[in-house]
CSV table of C-alpha atoms in Angstrom, one decimal:
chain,number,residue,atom,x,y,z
F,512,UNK,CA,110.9,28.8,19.1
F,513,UNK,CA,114.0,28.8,20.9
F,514,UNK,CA,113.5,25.4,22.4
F,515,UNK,CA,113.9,23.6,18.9
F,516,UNK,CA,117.6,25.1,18.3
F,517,UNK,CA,119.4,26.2,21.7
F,518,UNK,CA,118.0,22.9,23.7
F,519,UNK,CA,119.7,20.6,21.1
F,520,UNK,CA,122.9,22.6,20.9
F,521,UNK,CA,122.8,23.4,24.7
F,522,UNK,CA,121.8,18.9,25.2
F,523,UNK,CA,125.3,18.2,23.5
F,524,UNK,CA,127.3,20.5,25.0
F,525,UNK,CA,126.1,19.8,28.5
F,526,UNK,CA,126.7,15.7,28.0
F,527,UNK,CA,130.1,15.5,29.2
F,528,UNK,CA,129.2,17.3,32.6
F,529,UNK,CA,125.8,15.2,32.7
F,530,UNK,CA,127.8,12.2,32.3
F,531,UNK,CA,130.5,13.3,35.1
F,532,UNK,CA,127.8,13.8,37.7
F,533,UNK,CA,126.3,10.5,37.3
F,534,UNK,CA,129.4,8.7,38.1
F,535,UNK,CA,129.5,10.5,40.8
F,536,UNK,CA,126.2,9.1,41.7
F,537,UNK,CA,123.9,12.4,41.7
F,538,UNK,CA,120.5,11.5,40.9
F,539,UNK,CA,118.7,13.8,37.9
F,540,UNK,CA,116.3,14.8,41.0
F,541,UNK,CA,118.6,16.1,43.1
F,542,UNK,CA,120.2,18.4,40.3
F,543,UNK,CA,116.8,19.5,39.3
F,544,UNK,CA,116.2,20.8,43.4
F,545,UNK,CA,119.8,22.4,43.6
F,546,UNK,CA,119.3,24.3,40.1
F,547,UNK,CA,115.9,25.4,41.1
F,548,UNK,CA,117.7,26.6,44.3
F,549,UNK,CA,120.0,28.6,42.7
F,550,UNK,CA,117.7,30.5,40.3
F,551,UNK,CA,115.3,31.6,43.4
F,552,UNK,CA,118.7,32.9,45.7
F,553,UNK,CA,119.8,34.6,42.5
F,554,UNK,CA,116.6,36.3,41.8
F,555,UNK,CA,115.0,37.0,45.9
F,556,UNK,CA,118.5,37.7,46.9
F,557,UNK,CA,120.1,40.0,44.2
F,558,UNK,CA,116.8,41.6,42.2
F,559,UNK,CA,115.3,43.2,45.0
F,560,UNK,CA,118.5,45.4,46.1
F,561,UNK,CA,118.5,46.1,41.7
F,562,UNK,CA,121.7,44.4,41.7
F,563,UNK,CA,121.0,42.8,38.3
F,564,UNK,CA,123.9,41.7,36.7
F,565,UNK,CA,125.1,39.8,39.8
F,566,UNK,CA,122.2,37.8,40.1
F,567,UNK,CA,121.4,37.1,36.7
F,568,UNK,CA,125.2,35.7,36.9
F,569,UNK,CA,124.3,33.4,39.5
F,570,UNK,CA,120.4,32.3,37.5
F,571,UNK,CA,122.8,31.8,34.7
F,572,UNK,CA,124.8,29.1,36.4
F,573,UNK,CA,122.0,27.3,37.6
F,574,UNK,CA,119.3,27.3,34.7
F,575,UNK,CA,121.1,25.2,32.9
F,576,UNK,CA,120.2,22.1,35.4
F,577,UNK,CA,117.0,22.8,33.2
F,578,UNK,CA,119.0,20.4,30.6
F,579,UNK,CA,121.2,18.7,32.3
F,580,UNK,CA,118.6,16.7,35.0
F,581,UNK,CA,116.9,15.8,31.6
F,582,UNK,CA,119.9,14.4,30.0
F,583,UNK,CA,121.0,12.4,33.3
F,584,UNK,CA,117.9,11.2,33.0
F,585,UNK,CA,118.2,9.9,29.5
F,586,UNK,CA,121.2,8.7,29.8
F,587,UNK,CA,120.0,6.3,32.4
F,588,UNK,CA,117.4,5.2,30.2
F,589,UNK,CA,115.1,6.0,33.1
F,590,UNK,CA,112.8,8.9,32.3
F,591,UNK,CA,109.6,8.8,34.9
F,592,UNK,CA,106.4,10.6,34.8
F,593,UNK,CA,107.6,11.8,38.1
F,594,UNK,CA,110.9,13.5,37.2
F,595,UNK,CA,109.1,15.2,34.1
F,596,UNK,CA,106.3,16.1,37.0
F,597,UNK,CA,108.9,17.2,39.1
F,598,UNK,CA,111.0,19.7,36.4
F,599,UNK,CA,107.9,21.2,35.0
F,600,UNK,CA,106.4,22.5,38.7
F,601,UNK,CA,109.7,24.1,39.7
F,602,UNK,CA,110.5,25.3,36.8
F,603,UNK,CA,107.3,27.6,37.5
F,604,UNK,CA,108.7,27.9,40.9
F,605,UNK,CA,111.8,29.6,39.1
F,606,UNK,CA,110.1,31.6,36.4
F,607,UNK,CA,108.1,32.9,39.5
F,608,UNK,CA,111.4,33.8,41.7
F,609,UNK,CA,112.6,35.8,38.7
F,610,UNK,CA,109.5,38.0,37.6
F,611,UNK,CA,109.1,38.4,41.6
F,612,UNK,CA,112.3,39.6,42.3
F,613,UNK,CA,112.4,42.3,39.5
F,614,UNK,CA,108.6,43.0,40.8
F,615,UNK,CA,109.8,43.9,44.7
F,616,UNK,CA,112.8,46.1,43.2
F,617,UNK,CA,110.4,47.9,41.5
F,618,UNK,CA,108.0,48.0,44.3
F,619,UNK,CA,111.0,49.1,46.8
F,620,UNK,CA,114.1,51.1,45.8
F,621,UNK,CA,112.7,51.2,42.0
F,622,UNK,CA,109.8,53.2,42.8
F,623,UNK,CA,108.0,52.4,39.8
F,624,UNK,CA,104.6,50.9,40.2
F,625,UNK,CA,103.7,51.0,36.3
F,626,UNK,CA,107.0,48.5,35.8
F,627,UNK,CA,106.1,46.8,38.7
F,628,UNK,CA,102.7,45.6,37.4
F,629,UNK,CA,104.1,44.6,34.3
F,630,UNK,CA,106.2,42.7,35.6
F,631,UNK,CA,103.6,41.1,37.9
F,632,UNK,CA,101.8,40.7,34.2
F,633,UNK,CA,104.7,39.0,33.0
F,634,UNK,CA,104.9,36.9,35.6
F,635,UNK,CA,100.9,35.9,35.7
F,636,UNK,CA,100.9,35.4,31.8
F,637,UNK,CA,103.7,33.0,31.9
F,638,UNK,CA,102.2,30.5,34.1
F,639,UNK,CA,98.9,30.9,32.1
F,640,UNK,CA,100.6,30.4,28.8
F,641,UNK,CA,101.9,27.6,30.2
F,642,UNK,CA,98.6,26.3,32.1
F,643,UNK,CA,96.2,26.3,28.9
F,644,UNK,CA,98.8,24.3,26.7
F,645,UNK,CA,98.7,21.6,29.5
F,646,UNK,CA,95.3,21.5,30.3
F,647,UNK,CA,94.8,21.4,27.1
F,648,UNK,CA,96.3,18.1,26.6
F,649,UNK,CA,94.9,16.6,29.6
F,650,UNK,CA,91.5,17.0,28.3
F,651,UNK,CA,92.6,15.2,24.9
F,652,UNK,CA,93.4,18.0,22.7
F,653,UNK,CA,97.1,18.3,20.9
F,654,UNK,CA,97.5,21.8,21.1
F,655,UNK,CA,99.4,22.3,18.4
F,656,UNK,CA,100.5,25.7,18.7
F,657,UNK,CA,103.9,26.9,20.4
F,658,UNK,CA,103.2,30.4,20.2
F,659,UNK,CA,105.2,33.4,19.7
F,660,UNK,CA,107.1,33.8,23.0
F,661,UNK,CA,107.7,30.5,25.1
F,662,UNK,CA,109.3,29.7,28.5
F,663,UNK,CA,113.2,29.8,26.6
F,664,UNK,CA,112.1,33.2,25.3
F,665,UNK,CA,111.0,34.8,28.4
F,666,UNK,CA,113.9,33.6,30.0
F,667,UNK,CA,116.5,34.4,27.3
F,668,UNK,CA,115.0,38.2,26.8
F,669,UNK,CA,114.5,38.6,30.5
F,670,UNK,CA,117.8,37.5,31.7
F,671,UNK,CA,119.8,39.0,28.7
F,672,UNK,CA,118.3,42.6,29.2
F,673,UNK,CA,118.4,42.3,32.8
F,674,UNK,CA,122.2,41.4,32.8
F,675,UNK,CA,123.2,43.9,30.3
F,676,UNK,CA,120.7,46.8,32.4
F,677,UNK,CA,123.1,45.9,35.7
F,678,UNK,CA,125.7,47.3,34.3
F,679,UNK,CA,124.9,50.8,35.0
F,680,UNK,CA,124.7,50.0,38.6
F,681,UNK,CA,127.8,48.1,39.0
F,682,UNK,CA,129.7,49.3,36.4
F,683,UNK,CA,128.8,52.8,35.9
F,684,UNK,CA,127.8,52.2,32.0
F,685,UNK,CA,125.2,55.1,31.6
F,686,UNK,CA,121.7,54.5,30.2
F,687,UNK,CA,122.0,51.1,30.0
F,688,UNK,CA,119.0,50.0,32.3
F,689,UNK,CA,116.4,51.3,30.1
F,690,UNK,CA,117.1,47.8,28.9
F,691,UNK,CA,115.5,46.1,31.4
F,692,UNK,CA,112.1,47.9,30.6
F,693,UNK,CA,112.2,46.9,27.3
F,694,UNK,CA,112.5,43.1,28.1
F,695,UNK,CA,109.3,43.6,30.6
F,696,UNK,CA,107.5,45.2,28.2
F,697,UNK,CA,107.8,43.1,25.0
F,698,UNK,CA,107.9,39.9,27.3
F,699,UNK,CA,104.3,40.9,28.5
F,700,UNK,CA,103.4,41.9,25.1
F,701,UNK,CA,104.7,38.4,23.6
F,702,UNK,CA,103.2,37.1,26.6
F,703,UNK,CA,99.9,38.0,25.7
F,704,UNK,CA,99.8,37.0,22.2
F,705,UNK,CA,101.2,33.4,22.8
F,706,UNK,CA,98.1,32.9,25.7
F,707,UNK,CA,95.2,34.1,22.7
F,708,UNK,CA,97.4,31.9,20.0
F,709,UNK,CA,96.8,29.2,22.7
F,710,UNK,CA,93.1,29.9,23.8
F,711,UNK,CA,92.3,30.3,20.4
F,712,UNK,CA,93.9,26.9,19.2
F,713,UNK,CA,92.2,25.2,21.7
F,714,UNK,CA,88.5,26.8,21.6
F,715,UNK,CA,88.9,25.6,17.4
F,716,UNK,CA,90.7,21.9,18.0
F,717,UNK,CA,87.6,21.3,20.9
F,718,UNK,CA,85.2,22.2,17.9
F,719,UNK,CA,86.4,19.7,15.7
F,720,UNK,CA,86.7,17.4,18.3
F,721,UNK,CA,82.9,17.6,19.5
F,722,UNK,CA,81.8,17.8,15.5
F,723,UNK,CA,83.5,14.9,15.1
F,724,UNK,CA,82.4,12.9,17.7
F,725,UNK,CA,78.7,14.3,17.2
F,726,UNK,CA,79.2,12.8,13.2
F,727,UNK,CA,80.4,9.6,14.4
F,728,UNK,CA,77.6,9.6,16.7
F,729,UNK,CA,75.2,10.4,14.3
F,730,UNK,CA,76.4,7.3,12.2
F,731,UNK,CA,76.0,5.0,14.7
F,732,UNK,CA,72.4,6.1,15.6
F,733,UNK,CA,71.8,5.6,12.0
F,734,UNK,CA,72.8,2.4,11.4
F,735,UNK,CA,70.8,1.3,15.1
F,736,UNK,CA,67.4,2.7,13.6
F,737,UNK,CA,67.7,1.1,10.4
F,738,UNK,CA,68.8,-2.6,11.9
F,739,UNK,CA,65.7,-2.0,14.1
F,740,UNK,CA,63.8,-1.4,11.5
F,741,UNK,CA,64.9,-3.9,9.5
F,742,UNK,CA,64.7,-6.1,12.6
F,743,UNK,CA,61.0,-5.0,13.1
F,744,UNK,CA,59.7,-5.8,9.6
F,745,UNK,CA,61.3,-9.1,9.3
F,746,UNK,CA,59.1,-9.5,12.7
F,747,UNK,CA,56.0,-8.1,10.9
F,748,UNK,CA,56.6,-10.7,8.3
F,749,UNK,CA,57.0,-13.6,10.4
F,750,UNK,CA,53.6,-12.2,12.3
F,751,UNK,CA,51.7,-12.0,9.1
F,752,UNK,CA,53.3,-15.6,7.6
F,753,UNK,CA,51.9,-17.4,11.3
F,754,UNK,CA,48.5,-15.4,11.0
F,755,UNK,CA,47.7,-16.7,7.6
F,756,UNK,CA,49.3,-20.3,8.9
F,757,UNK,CA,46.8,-20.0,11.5
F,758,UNK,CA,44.0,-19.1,9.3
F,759,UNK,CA,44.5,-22.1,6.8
F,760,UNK,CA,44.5,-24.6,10.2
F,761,UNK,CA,41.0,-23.4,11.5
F,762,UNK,CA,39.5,-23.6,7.8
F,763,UNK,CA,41.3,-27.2,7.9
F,764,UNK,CA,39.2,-28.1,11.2
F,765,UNK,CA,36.2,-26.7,9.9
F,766,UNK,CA,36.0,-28.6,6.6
F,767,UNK,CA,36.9,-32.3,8.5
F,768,UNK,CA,34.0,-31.2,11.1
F,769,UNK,CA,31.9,-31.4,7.9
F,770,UNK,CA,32.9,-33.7,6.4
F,771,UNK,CA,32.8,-36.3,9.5
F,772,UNK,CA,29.0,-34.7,9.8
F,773,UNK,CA,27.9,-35.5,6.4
F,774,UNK,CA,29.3,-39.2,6.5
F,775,UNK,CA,27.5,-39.7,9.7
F,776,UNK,CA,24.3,-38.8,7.8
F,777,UNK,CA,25.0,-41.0,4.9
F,778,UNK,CA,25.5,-44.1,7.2
């Protein structure tokens, strides 16, 4: 949902600064690594200690390179199946630092085993929702479903709510990090229904996709039975046309036998 508007906005803004590193001759690779980097210190460093306004500072800075390896890459006019291979595994990586940071806070000093397996939720259904769409595609299907809450929401609600909930640790702003809580628990709700939006897009497309193919199979068999049949009676006709030939040569023979026989007699 949030991929169709803030990508596009976030694409223009970032050209300038995308443009800027390529003449200074850093590859779209290399930012993609560094960005991915930056998101895991932010989150394995700062999450676990609950300091999580800091370290959703420093994810901020680097999830950007999200968009800007993308638009180096563009702007080269050199977009590979490897770089797209390449942002879309460590972006998991990255989702995974950030759901597994807030996870050992909550495990440690947080003391809250109920947030902590939502948050391990969170973190499971987001590379599921992911998974389905593509293996979904690599088995042929479209998959045309985004769902209700993508990777950009996670992130945005996660981050957002996280950010805002640090403030009561370093800022002394009182019950402010109920916050976080609520972006666990509506990103593993959304979560959820994005994953059965996807399963259940993909269970109806696979239908159609088998119906048709049994249809157009069922055509084709068709038409092969009735060619053979065709085939088979213009056969029995050219049978029955060279049995009746047949026929009129031996009652040919016989009459000439006779006829030489009653000459002979004559003579």
């Amino acid at each position: 949902m949030l991929n169709k508007y803030a990508r596009a906005f976030f694409t223009r803004v970032l050209t300038p600064f995308a443009a800027m590193l390529l003449r200074l001759g850093v590859s779209p690779d290399a930012v993609t690594l560094v960005g991915t980097g930056g998101v895991m210190a932010g989150a394995l460093v700062f999450y676990p200690m609950g300091e999580f306004f800091w370290g959703t500072l420093v994810i901020t800075l680097f999830v950007f390179s999200d968009l800007v390896d993308g638009n180096m890459a563009r702007q080269l006019g050199r977009s590979s199946r490897w770089g797209a291979f390449l942002d879309s595994t460590l972006d998991r990586v990255a989702d995974a630092a950030v759901f597994g940071g807030i996870a050992l806070w909550y495990a440690g000093r947080g003391d809250d085993l109920v947030l902590c397996a939502v948050t391990l939720f969170c973190l499971a259904s987001g590379q599921v929702v992911s998974y389905t769409k593509a293996r979904g595609e690599s088995i042929g299907l479209p998959v045309n479903v985004n769902g209700l809450v993508e990777r950009a929401e996670r992130l945005v609600i996660t981050l957002v709510l996280a950010g805002f909930s640090g403030f009561e640790r370093t800022f002394g702003v009182p019950w402010i990090g109920v916050l976080l809580p609520v972006a666990l628990w509506v990103v593993a709700a959304g979560s959820a229904v994005t994953l059965g939006q996807r399963v259940v897009t993909v269970r109806r497309e696979a239908a159609e996709a088998e119906t048709q193919a049994g249809a157009n199979g069922g055509n084709g068999g068709d038409g092969g039975n009735g060619a053979n049949g065709a085939n088979g009676s213009a056969a029995g006709d050219h049978s029955s046309n060279g049995s009746a030939g047949n026929h009129g040569t031996d009652h040919g023979t016989r009459r000439g036998k006779e006829h030489a026989e009653e000459q002979g007699r004559t003579v």
